[in-house]
Tab-separated table of C-alpha atoms in Angstrom:
chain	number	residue	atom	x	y	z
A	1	UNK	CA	13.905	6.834	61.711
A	2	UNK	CA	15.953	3.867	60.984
A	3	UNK	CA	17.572	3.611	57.499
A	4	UNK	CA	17.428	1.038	55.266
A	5	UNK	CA	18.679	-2.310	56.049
A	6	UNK	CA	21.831	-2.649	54.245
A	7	UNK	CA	21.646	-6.415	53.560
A	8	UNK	CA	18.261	-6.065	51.498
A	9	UNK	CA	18.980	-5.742	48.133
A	10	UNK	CA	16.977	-2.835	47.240
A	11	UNK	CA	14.739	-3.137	43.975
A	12	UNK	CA	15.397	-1.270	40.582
A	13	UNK	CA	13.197	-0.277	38.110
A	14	UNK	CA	14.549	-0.837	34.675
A	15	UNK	CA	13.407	1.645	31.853
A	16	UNK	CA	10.675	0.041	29.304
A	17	UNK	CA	12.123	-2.073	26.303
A	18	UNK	CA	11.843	-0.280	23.057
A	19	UNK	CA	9.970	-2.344	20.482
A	20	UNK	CA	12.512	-3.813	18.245
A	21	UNK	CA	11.860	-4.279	14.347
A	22	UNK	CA	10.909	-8.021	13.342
A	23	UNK	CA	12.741	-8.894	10.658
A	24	UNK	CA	10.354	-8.724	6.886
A	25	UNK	CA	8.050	-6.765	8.700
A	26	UNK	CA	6.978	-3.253	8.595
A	27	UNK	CA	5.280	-2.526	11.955
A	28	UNK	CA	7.091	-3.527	14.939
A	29	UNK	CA	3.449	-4.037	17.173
A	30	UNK	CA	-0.080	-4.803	16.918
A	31	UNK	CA	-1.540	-1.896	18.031
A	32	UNK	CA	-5.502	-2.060	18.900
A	33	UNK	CA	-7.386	-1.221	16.031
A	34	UNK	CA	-10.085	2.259	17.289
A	35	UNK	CA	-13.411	-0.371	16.698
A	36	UNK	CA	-12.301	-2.843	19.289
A	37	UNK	CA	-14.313	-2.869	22.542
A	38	UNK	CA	-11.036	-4.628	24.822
A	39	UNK	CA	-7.969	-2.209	25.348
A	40	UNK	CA	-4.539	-4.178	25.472
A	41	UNK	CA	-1.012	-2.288	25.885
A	42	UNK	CA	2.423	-3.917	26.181
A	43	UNK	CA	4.142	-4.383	29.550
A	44	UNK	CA	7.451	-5.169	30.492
A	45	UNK	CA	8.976	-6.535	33.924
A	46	UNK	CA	12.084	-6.175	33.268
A	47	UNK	CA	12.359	-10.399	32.774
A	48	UNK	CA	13.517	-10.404	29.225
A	49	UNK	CA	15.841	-7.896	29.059
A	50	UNK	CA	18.146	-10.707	29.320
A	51	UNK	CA	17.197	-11.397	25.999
A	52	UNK	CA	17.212	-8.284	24.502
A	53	UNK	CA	19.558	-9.516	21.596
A	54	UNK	CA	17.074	-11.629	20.288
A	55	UNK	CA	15.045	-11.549	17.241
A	56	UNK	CA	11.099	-11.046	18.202
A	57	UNK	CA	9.472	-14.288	17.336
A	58	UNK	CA	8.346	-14.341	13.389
A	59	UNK	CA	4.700	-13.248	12.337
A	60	UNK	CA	3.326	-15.880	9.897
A	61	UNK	CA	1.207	-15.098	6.893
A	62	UNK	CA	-2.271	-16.193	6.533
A	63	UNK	CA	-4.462	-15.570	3.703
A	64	UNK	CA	-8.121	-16.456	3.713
A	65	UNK	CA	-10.663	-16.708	1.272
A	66	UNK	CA	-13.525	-14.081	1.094
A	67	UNK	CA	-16.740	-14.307	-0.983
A	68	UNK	CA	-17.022	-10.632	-1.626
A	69	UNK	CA	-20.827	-9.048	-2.463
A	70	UNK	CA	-19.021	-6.190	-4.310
A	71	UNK	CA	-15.684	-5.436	-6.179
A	72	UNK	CA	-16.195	-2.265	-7.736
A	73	UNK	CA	-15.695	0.485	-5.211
A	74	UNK	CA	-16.536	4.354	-6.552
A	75	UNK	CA	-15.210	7.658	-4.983
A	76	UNK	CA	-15.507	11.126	-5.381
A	77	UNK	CA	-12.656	12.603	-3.999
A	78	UNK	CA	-11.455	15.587	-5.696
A	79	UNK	CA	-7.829	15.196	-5.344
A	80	UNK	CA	-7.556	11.319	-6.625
A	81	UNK	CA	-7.558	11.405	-10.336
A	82	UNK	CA	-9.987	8.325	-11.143
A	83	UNK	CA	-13.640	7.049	-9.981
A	84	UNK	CA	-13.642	3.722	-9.974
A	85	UNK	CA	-11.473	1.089	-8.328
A	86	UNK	CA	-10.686	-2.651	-7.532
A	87	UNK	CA	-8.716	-4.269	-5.082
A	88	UNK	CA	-8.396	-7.985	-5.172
A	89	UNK	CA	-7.102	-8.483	-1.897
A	90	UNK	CA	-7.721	-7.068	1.853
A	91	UNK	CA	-4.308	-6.308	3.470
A	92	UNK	CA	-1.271	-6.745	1.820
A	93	UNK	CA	1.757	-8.376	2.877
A	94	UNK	CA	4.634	-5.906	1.181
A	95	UNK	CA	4.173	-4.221	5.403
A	96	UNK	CA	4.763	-0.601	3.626
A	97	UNK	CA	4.714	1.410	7.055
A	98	UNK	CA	3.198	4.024	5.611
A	99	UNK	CA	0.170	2.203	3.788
A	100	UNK	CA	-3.235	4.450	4.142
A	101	UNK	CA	-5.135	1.262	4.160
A	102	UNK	CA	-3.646	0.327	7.750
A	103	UNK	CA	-6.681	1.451	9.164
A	104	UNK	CA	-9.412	-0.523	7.437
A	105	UNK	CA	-8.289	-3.645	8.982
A	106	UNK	CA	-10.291	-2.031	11.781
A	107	UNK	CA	-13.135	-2.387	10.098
A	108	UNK	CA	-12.497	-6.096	10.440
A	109	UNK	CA	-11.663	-6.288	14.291
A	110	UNK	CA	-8.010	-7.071	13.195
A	111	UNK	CA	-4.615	-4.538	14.183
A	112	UNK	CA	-3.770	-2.185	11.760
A	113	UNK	CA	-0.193	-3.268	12.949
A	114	UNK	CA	1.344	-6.473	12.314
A	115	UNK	CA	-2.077	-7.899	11.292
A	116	UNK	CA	-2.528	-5.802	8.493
A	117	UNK	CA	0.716	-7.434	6.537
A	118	UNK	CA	-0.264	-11.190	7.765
A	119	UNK	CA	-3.703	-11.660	7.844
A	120	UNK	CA	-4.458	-11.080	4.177
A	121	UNK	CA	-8.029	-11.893	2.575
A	122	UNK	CA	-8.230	-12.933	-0.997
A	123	UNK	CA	-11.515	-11.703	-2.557
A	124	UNK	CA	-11.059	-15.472	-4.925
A	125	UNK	CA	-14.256	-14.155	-6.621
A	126	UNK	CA	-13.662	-11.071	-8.011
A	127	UNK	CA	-13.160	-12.530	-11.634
A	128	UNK	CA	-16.977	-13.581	-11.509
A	129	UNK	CA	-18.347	-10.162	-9.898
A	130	UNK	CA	-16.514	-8.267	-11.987
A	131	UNK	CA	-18.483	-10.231	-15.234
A	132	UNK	CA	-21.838	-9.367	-13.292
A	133	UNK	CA	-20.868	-5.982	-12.772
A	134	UNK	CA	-19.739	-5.232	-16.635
A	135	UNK	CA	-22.719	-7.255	-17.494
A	136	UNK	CA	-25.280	-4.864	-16.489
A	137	UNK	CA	-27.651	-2.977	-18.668
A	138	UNK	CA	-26.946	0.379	-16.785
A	139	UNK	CA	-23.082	-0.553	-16.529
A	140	UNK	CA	-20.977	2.685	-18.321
A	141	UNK	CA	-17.424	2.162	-18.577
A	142	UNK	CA	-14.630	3.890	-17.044
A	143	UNK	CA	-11.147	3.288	-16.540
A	144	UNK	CA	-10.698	0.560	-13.457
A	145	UNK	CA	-7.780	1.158	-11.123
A	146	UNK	CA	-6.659	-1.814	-9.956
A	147	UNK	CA	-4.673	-2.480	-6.504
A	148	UNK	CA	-4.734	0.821	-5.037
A	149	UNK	CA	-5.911	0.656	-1.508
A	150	UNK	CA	-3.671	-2.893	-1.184
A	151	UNK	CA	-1.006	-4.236	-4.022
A	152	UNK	CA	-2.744	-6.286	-6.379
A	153	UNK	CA	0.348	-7.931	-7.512
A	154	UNK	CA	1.394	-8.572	-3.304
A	155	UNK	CA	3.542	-11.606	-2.829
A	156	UNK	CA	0.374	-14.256	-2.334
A	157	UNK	CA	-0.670	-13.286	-5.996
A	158	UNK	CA	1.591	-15.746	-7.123
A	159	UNK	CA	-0.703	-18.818	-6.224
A	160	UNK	CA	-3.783	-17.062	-6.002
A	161	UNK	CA	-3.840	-14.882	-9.298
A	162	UNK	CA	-6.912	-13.245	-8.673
A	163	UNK	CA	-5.302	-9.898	-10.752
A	164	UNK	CA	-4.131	-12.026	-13.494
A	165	UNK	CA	-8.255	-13.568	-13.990
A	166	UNK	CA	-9.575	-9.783	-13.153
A	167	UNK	CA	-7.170	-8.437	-16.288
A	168	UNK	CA	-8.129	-11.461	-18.503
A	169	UNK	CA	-12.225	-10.101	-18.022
A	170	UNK	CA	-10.767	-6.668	-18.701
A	171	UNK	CA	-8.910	-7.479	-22.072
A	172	UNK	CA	-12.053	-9.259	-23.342
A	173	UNK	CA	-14.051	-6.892	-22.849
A	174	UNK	CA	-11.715	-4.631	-24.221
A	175	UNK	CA	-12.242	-2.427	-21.040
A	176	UNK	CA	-9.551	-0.054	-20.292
A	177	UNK	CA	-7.353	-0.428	-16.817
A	178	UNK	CA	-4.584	1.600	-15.060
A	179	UNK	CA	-2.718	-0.599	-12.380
A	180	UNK	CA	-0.095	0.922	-9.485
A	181	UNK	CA	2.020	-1.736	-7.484
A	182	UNK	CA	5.611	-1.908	-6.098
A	183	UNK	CA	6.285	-5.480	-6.803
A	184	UNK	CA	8.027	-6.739	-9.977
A	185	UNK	CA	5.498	-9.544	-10.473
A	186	UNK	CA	3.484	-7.463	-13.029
A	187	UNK	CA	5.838	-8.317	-15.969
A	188	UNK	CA	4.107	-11.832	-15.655
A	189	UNK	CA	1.075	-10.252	-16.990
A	190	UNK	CA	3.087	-8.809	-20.136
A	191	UNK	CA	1.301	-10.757	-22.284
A	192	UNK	CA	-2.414	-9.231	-21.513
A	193	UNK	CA	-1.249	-5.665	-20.658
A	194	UNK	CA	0.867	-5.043	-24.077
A	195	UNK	CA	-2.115	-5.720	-26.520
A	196	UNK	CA	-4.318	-3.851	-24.058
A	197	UNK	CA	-2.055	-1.055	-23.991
A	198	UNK	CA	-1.696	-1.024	-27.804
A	199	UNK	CA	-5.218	-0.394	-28.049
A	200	UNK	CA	-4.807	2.485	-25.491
A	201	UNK	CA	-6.604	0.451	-22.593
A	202	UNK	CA	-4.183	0.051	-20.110
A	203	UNK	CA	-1.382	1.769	-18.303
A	204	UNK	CA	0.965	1.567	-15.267
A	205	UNK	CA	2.518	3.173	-12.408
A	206	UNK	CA	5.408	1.902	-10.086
A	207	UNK	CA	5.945	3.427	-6.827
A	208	UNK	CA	9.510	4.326	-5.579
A	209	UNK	CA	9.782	5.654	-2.643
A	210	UNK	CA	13.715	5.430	-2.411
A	211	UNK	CA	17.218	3.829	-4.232
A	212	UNK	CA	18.332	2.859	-1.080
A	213	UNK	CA	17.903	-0.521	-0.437
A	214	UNK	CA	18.704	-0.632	3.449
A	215	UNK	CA	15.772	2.237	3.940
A	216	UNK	CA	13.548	0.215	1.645
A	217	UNK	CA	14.404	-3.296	3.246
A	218	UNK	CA	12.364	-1.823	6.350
A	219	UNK	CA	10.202	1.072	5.006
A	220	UNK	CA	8.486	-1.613	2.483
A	221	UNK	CA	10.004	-4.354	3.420
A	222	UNK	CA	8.439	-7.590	1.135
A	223	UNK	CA	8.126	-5.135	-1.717
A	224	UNK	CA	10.333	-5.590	-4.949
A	225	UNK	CA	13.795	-4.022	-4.217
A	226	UNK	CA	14.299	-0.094	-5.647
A	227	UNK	CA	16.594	-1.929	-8.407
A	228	UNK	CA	14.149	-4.102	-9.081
A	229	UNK	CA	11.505	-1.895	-9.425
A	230	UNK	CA	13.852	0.617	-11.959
A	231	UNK	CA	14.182	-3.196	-14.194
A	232	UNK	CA	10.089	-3.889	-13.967
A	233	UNK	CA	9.941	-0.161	-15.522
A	234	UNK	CA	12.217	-0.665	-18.219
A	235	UNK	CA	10.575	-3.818	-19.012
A	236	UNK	CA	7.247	-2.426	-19.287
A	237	UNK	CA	8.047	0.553	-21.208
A	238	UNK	CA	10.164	-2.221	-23.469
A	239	UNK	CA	6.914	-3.630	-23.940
A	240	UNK	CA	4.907	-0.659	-24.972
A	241	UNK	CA	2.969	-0.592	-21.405
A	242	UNK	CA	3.161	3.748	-20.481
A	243	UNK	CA	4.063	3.718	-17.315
A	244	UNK	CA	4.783	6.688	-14.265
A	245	UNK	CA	6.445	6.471	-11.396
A	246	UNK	CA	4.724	7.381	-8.136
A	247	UNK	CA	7.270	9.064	-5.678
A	248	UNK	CA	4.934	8.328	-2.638
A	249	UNK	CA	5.024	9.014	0.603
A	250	UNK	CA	8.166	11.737	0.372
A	251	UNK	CA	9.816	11.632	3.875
A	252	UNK	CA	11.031	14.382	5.311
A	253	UNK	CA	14.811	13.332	6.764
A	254	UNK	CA	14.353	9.843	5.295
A	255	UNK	CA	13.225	9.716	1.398
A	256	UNK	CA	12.768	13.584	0.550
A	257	UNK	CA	16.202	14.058	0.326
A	258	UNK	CA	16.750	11.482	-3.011
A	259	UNK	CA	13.509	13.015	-4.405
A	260	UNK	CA	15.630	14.249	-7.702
A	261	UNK	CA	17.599	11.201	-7.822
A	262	UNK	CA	14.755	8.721	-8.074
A	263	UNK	CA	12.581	10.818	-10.302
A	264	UNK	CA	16.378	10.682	-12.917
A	265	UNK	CA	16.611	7.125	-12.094
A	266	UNK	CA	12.709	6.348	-13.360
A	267	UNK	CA	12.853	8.617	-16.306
A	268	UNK	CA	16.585	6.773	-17.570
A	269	UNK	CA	14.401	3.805	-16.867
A	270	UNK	CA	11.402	4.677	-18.912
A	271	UNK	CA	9.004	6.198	-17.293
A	272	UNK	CA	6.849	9.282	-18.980
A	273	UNK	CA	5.391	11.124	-15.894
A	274	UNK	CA	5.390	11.032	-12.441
A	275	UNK	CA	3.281	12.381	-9.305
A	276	UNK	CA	4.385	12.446	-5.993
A	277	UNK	CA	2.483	12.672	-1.992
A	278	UNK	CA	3.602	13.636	0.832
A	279	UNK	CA	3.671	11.286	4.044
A	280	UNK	CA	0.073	11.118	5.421
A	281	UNK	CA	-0.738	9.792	8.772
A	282	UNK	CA	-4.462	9.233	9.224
A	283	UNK	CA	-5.662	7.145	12.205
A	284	UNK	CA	-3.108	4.100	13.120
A	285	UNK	CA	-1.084	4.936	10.527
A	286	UNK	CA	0.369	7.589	13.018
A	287	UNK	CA	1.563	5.610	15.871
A	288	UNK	CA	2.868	2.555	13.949
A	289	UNK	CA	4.388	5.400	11.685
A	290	UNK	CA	5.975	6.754	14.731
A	291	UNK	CA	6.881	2.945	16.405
A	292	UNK	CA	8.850	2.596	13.116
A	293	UNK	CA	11.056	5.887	13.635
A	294	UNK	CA	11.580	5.046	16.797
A	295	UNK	CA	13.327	1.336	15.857
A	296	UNK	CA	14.638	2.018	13.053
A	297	UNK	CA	15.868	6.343	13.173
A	298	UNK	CA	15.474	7.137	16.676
A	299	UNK	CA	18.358	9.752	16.233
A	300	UNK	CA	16.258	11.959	13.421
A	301	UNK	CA	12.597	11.122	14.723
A	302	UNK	CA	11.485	14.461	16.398
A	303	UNK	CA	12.835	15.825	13.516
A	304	UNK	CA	11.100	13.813	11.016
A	305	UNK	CA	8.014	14.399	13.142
A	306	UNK	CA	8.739	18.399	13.556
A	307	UNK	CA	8.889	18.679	9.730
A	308	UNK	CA	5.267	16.616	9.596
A	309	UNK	CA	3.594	19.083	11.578
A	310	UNK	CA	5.307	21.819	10.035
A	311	UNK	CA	3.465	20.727	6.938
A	312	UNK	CA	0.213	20.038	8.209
A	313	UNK	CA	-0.493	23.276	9.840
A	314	UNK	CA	0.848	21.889	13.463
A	315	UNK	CA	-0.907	18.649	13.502
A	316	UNK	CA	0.413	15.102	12.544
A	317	UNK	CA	-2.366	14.419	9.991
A	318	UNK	CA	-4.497	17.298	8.020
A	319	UNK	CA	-7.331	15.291	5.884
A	320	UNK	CA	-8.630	18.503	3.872
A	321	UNK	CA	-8.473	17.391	0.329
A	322	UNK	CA	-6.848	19.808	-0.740
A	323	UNK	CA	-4.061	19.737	1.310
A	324	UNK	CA	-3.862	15.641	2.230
A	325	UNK	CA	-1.603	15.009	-0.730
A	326	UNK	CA	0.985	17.857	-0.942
A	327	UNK	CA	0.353	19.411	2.627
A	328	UNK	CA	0.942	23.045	3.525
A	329	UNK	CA	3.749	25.633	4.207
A	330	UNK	CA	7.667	26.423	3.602
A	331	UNK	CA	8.511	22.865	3.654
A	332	UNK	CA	5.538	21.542	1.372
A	333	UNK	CA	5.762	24.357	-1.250
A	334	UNK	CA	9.286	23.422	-0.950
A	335	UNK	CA	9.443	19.876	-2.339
A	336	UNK	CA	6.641	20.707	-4.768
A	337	UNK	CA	8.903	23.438	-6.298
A	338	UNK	CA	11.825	20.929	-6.369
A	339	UNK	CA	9.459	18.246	-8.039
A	340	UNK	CA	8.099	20.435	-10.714
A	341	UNK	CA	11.796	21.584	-11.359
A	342	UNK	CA	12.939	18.068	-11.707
A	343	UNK	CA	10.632	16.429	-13.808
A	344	UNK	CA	9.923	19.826	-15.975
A	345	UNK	CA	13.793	18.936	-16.487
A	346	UNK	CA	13.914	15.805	-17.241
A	347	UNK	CA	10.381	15.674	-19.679
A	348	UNK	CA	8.222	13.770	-17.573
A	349	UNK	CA	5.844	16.874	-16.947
A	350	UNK	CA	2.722	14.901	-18.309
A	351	UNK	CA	-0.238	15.793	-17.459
A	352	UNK	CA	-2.055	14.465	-21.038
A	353	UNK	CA	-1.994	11.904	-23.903
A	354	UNK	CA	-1.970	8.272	-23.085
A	355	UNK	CA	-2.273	8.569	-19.095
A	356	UNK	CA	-5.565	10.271	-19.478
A	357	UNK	CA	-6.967	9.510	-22.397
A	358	UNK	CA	-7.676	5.618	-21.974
A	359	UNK	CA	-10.375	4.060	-24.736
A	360	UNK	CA	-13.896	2.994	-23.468
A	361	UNK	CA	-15.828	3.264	-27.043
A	362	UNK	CA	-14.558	-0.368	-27.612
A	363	UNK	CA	-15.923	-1.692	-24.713
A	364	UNK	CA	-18.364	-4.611	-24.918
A	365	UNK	CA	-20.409	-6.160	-22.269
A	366	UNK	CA	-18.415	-10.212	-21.294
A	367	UNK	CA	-20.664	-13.429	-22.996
A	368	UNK	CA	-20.313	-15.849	-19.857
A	369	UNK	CA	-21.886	-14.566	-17.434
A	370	UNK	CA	-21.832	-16.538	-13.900
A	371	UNK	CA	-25.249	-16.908	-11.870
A	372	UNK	CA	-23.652	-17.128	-8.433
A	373	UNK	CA	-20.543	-14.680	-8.939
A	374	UNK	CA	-18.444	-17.508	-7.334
A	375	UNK	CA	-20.643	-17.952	-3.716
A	376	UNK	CA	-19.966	-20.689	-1.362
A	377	UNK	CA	-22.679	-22.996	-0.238
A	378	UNK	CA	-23.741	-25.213	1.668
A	379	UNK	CA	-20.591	-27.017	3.701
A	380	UNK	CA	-18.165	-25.172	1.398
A	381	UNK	CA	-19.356	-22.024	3.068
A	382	UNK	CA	-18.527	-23.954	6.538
A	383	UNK	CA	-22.410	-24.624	7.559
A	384	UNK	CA	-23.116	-28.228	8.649
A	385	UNK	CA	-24.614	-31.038	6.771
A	386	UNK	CA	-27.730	-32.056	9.443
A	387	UNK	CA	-28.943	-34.634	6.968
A	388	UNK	CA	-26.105	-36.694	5.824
């Protein structure tokens, strides 16, 4: 058999580019979200690895008005500590990694992924549900958490100020509200939460994940820096507003090992109590979870991802409720031992007073109430004039 011709320059495969981190962005792809009908999947032919010190191109953000039917979502999960919730906004553009709400940009044939952080939907009339809704006859009141599935106070807030309008219904109504966010942009609303808080009708909790700025730059990456956040604490607390620190998601190899440090850091800062979770993965979450530790810690990720499964009884994601927030095992009673030790020692063992006792006897039901809640018509809701 004759060999190979010795001229002919024989062809090499080259190994498939890893996905490189785009810069203020959490996920590095935009994986297919499980609802959509077309599968797509990256492929490289070796043409740009020429180019494999540039920057992927930026992901713009795009925010869209949505004329929401309902803004009061209810649950009755055992292991989350309130009922009722509302969430101004659909995505959110801080790109935390780790968000839980990843996957209900599914719902909306959009990528968990990269979509998630820059398609955002503004719900512009929750201001006038939320009047309907505290309007009713049958309405009871209960404490309203506000911007838990996506931050309330997320950077587009700033021209939108949806929260702000939602809190300025709450305070009249003298209806009580707890709020969690990671951006700094709260202390604008100072000046409705204090007197609300006075009155024992509003409180707040700051997540920090980590002090270190480099983890947090890409972890969380248009979220108020960890100093910043300590500062929005202080300033808070400064202005009577109780608030607790969220240490959420712990990380094994990457976060869990400052878990002391930033619960000392929040309490010099202010804060009264704190809770933490472990890292959950449930649907997409997983694989961008895991496209992250591959750009950014690809020398600790089987580790990272050995300690996960360690603590969710050999899988990546356990959903039991009563083992989704602290998880299972050595590892997980572990860190809950060190977390009770740490905030048992530094006084922020609270699991009464202000945080749970909230005041709805002075509640009273809004006196402008709006007929449409805000609803688009005609060619503002994009339908076509046929007789002008």
């Amino acid at each position: 058999m004759a060999g190979p011709d010795e001229n002919c320059e024989e062809h090499v495969m080259l190994p498939p580019r890893p996905l490189a981190a785009r810069k203020g962005r959490g996920a590095v792809s935009n994986i297919q979200g499980r609802y959509e009908v077309n599968g797509r999947e990256s492929f490289d032919d070796g043409w740009t690895h020429d180019e494999d010190g540039d920057e992927p191109a930026p992901f713009k953000t795009h925010v869209t008005d949505e004329f929401a039917k309902t803004i009061l979502s209810r649950n009755a999960s055992p292991d989350i500590p309130f009922n009722v919730s509302l969430n101004p906004y659909r995505g959110c553009e801080h790109g935390c990694i780790y968000c839980f709400a990843r996957p209900t940009h599914s719902y909306l044939g959009l990528s968990p992924g990269l979509d998630f952080e820059s398609r955002i939907f503004a719900k512009v009339n929750a201001p006038d549900l939320l009047r309907r809704e505290l309007s009713r006859p049958s309405y009871v009141p209960e404490s309203i958490a506000i911007g838990v599935n996506t931050d309330a106070y997320q950077p587009c807030e700033r021209e939108f100020n949806i929260t702000r309008r939602v809190l300025e219904v709450l305070n009249e109504c003298e209806h009580p509200a707890a709020l969690i966010t990671k951006n700094s942009l709260i202390e604008r609303d100072i000046d409705l939460l204090a007197p609300m808080a006075e009155r024992k009708q509003a409180i707040a909790a700051i997540t920090l994940t980590t002090l270190d700025p480099e983890i947090s730059r890409t972890l969380e990456p248009r979220a108020a820096a960890p100093a910043r956040r300590l500062r929005t604490i202080r300033t808070l607390t400064e202005a009577g507003i109780p608030v607790r620190v969220s240490v959420a998601p712990v990380i094994p190899f990457v976060t869990e090992p400052e878990l002391e440090r930033v619960l000392e850091a929040a309490r010099e800062a202010g804060a009264l109590s704190a809770h933490y979770v472990v890292l959950r993965l449930p649907w997409e979450v997983n694989p961008l979870f895991q496209e992250w530790l591959q750009a950014h810690f690809p020398d600790r990720a089987r580790r990272v991802m050995n300690r996960v499964r360690e603590m969710r009884g050999g899988k990546d994601y356990d959903s039991d409720f009563s083992l989704r927030m602290h998880g299972e095992g050595v590892w997980a009673d572990l860190i809950r031992q060190r977390f009770e030790k740490a905030v048992k020692r530094l006084g922020m063992n609270m699991t009464s007073g202000r945080f749970a006792e909230l005041d709805t006897s002075r509640f009273r039901r809004p006196l402008v109430v709006p007929t449409t809640a805000g609803k688009r018509s005609g060619n503002a809701a994009g339908q076509l004039d046929l007789f002008s």
